[in-house]
Tab-separated table of C-alpha atoms in Angstrom:
chain	number	residue	atom	x	y	z
A	216	MET	CA	0.000	0.000	0.000
A	217	SER	CA	1.321	3.414	-0.994
A	218	ARG	CA	1.851	6.229	1.491
A	219	ALA	CA	-1.136	8.117	0.021
A	220	GLU	CA	-3.379	5.056	0.309
A	221	ASN	CA	-2.209	4.544	3.882
A	222	ARG	CA	-3.104	8.159	4.751
A	223	GLY	CA	-6.549	7.750	3.201
A	224	SER	CA	-7.202	4.560	5.117
A	225	ARG	CA	-6.132	6.260	8.370
A	226	ARG	CA	-8.477	9.231	7.752
A	227	GLU	CA	-11.408	6.881	7.118
A	228	SER	CA	-10.634	5.035	10.375
A	229	GLU	CA	-10.440	8.313	12.309
A	230	ASP	CA	-13.733	9.493	10.776
A	231	GLU	CA	-15.413	6.236	11.823
A	232	THR	CA	-14.051	6.603	15.381
A	233	THR	CA	-15.270	10.204	15.613
A	234	ALA	CA	-18.720	9.242	14.343
A	235	SER	CA	-18.862	6.369	16.830
A	236	ASP	CA	-17.892	8.684	19.707
A	237	GLU	CA	-20.532	11.211	18.674
A	238	LEU	CA	-23.157	8.449	18.573
A	239	ASP	CA	-22.143	7.262	22.044
A	240	ASP	CA	-22.403	10.836	23.364
A	241	THR	CA	-25.839	11.257	21.783
A	242	LEU	CA	-27.101	7.980	23.253
A	243	ARG	CA	-25.695	8.857	26.682
A	244	ASP	CA	-27.338	12.313	26.596
A	245	TYR	CA	-30.650	10.750	25.599
A	246	ARG	CA	-30.402	8.094	28.305
A	247	GLU	CA	-29.533	10.607	31.022
A	248	ALA	CA	-32.425	12.848	29.958
A	249	SER	CA	-34.984	10.044	30.216
A	250	PRO	CA	-37.332	9.906	33.270
A	251	ALA	CA	-36.293	6.321	33.991
A	252	PHE	CA	-32.638	7.298	34.225
A	253	ALA	CA	-33.454	10.283	36.445
A	254	LEU	CA	-35.518	8.049	38.738
A	255	ARG	CA	-32.710	5.501	38.987
A	256	ARG	CA	-30.155	8.196	39.818
A	257	THR	CA	-32.486	9.607	42.487
A	258	LYS	CA	-32.846	6.154	44.046
A	259	GLU	CA	-29.068	5.733	43.988
A	260	LYS	CA	-28.625	9.052	45.808
A	261	ILE	CA	-31.239	8.066	48.411
A	262	MET	CA	-29.533	4.715	49.010
A	263	ALA	CA	-26.152	6.447	49.310
A	264	THR	CA	-27.609	8.842	51.877
A	265	LYS	CA	-29.117	5.958	53.852
A	266	THR	CA	-25.806	4.104	53.775
A	267	THR	CA	-23.937	7.163	55.042
A	268	ALA	CA	-26.506	7.702	57.799
A	269	ALA	CA	-26.227	4.064	58.853
A	270	GLU	CA	-22.442	4.271	58.928
A	271	ASN	CA	-22.587	7.439	61.056
A	272	ARG	CA	-25.383	6.218	63.341
A	273	THR	CA	-24.663	6.547	67.032
A	274	ASP	CA	-26.532	4.013	69.169
A	275	VAL	CA	-27.703	4.810	72.677
A	276	GLN	CA	-25.647	3.097	75.360
A	277	ARG	CA	-26.370	2.502	79.018
A	278	ALA	CA	-23.817	3.055	81.754
A	279	GLU	CA	-22.535	-0.424	82.606
A	280	THR	CA	-19.448	0.331	84.708
A	281	GLU	CA	-18.225	2.952	87.139
A	282	GLU	CA	-15.814	4.054	84.432
A	283	ASP	CA	-18.858	4.867	82.284
A	284	VAL	CA	-20.266	6.914	85.164
A	285	ILE	CA	-17.010	8.868	85.470
A	286	ARG	CA	-17.012	9.606	81.745
A	287	ILE	CA	-20.646	10.755	81.863
A	288	ASN	CA	-19.863	12.934	84.880
A	289	ASP	CA	-16.925	14.506	83.044
A	290	PHE	CA	-19.197	15.180	80.072
A	291	PHE	CA	-21.866	16.938	82.147
A	292	ASN	CA	-19.146	19.048	83.756
A	293	LEU	CA	-17.712	20.369	80.515
A	294	GLN	CA	-17.695	24.156	80.710
A	295	GLN	CA	-20.164	24.542	77.833
A	296	ILE	CA	-22.608	22.102	79.443
A	297	ILE	CA	-22.329	23.688	82.907
A	298	GLN	CA	-23.151	27.084	81.413
A	299	GLU	CA	-26.288	25.691	79.792
A	300	LEU	CA	-27.457	23.633	82.761
A	301	HIS	CA	-26.512	26.413	85.209
A	302	SER	CA	-25.280	23.757	87.605
A	303	PHE	CA	-22.404	21.433	88.435
A	304	THR	CA	-23.139	17.700	88.280
A	305	PHE	CA	-21.992	15.711	91.304
A	306	ARG	CA	-20.591	12.261	90.651
A	307	ASP	CA	-22.311	10.819	93.729
A	308	ASN	CA	-25.709	11.611	92.200
A	309	LEU	CA	-24.787	9.722	89.050
A	310	ILE	CA	-23.368	6.800	91.016
A	311	ARG	CA	-26.600	6.479	93.009
A	312	ALA	CA	-28.565	6.427	89.761
A	313	PHE	CA	-26.159	3.833	88.358
A	314	GLU	CA	-26.604	1.574	91.397
A	315	ARG	CA	-30.415	1.614	91.335
A	316	ASP	CA	-32.643	-0.467	89.066
A	317	ASP	CA	-35.273	2.293	88.863
A	318	ARG	CA	-32.841	4.910	87.530
A	319	GLU	CA	-30.681	4.916	84.449
A	320	LEU	CA	-27.829	6.746	82.755
A	321	TYR	CA	-27.776	6.804	78.958
A	322	TYR	CA	-25.268	8.287	76.548
A	323	THR	CA	-24.105	8.384	72.939
A	324	GLU	CA	-20.533	8.610	71.747
A	325	ALA	CA	-18.448	9.102	68.619
A	326	GLY	CA	-14.741	8.537	68.259
A	327	GLY	CA	-14.520	7.437	71.885
A	328	GLU	CA	-15.963	10.731	73.161
A	329	ILE	CA	-19.396	11.161	74.742
A	330	THR	CA	-21.602	13.322	72.531
A	331	ALA	CA	-24.823	13.394	74.585
A	332	GLY	CA	-26.028	12.169	77.973
A	333	LEU	CA	-29.206	11.708	80.007
A	334	MET	CA	-30.246	10.629	83.498
A	335	VAL	CA	-33.785	9.393	84.173
A	336	TRP	CA	-35.511	8.506	87.459
A	337	CYS	CA	-38.531	6.249	87.841
A	338	GLU	CA	-38.641	6.362	91.646
A	339	SER	CA	-38.022	9.248	94.045
A	340	ARG	CA	-39.585	10.973	97.041
A	341	ILE	CA	-40.242	13.979	94.804
A	342	LEU	CA	-42.205	11.906	92.263
A	343	GLU	CA	-45.724	10.537	92.350
A	344	GLU	CA	-46.176	6.795	91.952
A	345	ASP	CA	-47.086	7.086	88.266
A	346	GLU	CA	-44.371	9.623	87.388
A	347	ALA	CA	-40.850	9.448	85.972
A	348	GLN	CA	-38.496	12.359	85.427
A	349	ILE	CA	-35.580	13.158	83.142
A	350	ARG	CA	-33.216	14.830	85.572
A	351	LEU	CA	-30.333	15.651	83.247
A	352	THR	CA	-29.852	15.804	79.513
A	353	ALA	CA	-27.360	17.610	77.308
A	354	THR	CA	-25.697	17.387	73.902
A	355	HIS	CA	-22.172	18.512	73.099
A	356	PRO	CA	-22.282	21.727	71.010
A	357	GLU	CA	-20.264	20.106	68.220
A	358	HIS	CA	-22.766	17.246	67.831
A	359	ARG	CA	-26.099	19.024	67.763
A	360	GLU	CA	-28.745	18.890	65.032
A	361	GLN	CA	-28.201	15.116	64.752
A	362	GLY	CA	-31.215	13.969	66.765
A	363	LEU	CA	-29.098	12.605	69.624
A	364	ALA	CA	-31.140	14.239	72.392
A	365	HIS	CA	-34.416	13.103	70.819
A	366	THR	CA	-33.101	9.540	70.710
A	367	LEU	CA	-32.029	9.678	74.360
A	368	VAL	CA	-35.431	11.032	75.414
A	369	SER	CA	-37.190	8.258	73.475
A	370	THR	CA	-35.005	5.698	75.250
A	371	ALA	CA	-35.839	7.232	78.641
A	372	ILE	CA	-39.556	7.156	77.824
A	373	GLU	CA	-39.342	3.471	76.954
A	374	PHE	CA	-37.527	2.825	80.254
A	375	ALA	CA	-40.334	4.616	82.126
A	376	ARG	CA	-42.988	2.581	80.336
A	377	GLN	CA	-41.211	-0.606	81.342
A	378	HIS	CA	-41.614	0.597	84.921
A	379	GLU	CA	-45.331	1.162	84.237
A	380	LYS	CA	-45.146	4.937	84.561
A	381	GLU	CA	-47.872	7.079	83.014
A	382	MET	CA	-46.181	10.462	82.916
A	383	MET	CA	-42.702	11.797	82.129
A	384	LYS	CA	-41.533	15.118	83.552
A	385	ALA	CA	-38.591	17.373	82.738
A	386	GLU	CA	-37.772	20.795	84.154
A	387	THR	CA	-35.934	23.493	82.229
A	388	ASP	CA	-35.303	27.226	82.155
A	389	ALA	CA	-38.508	28.927	81.003
A	390	ASN	CA	-36.499	31.322	78.834
A	391	SER	CA	-34.292	28.659	77.272
A	392	PRO	CA	-34.452	27.275	73.707
A	393	ALA	CA	-34.782	23.916	75.477
A	394	VAL	CA	-38.503	24.644	75.922
A	395	ALA	CA	-38.974	24.283	72.162
A	396	PHE	CA	-36.956	21.050	72.237
A	397	TRP	CA	-39.183	19.505	74.890
A	398	GLU	CA	-42.307	20.587	73.037
A	399	ALA	CA	-40.917	18.921	69.902
A	400	CYS	CA	-40.587	15.747	71.992
A	401	GLY	CA	-44.286	15.913	72.869
A	402	PHE	CA	-44.021	17.658	76.257
A	403	LYS	CA	-46.288	20.487	77.429
A	404	GLN	CA	-45.677	23.339	79.861
A	405	THR	CA	-47.586	22.811	83.105
A	406	SER	CA	-46.184	24.831	86.021
A	407	PHE	CA	-43.552	27.436	86.849
A	408	ARG	CA	-41.280	28.195	89.774
A	409	GLU	CA	-38.489	30.640	90.559
A	410	THR	CA	-35.103	29.531	91.880
A	411	LYS	CA	-33.125	31.225	94.642
A	412	ASN	CA	-31.044	32.863	91.921
A	413	GLY	CA	-34.119	34.319	90.260
A	414	ARG	CA	-34.300	31.904	87.313
A	415	LYS	CA	-37.774	31.062	86.093
A	416	MET	CA	-38.180	27.312	85.628
A	417	VAL	CA	-40.943	25.487	83.794
A	418	MET	CA	-42.056	21.894	84.303
A	419	MET	CA	-42.593	20.058	81.026
A	420	VAL	CA	-44.855	17.002	81.085
A	421	ARG	CA	-45.712	14.261	78.621
A	422	GLU	CA	-48.248	11.493	79.067
A	423	LEU	CA	-46.950	8.013	78.385
């Protein structure tokens, strides 16, 4: 084959390749524009989101050892948490809850660090026979807007139901954003009191 014939053959081959590529692009554009393709891609995105959520899910844990109690105590006494709760948490109070079957300490963690905590009582001199109370709950500022507190409250409610309680109580600052949180959890404002420091507190109640 002469050099000229070889060049002509090469041009024809290149033209065929270009035409084939253009056809592939056209078919791909048509396929991606179709409703079926769009639906499949949407489903893929949803499944990817669910997979990511499952991988990042933080399960509620119950304090099983005194070491857990110490870690929970340290969490509640972080400066940011103290400022929000307006109080220091004493380890002895948590230990007493840990040692009793009618009280419980729950927490979530990520990367070995506690991200949220809760203490619930089902028996106390300050509670009626059919009442339970969430005494402490807080979420680390860096782990908010993840539903951790809602999950802890749901766990506490289930614990109270197991103890045949009919009402869950929780007290918070009447001027705090926490009021909206408790209402989102199904609680209602029932009564108010003023502390020695002049803070107005509201009792939030939910029927079980």
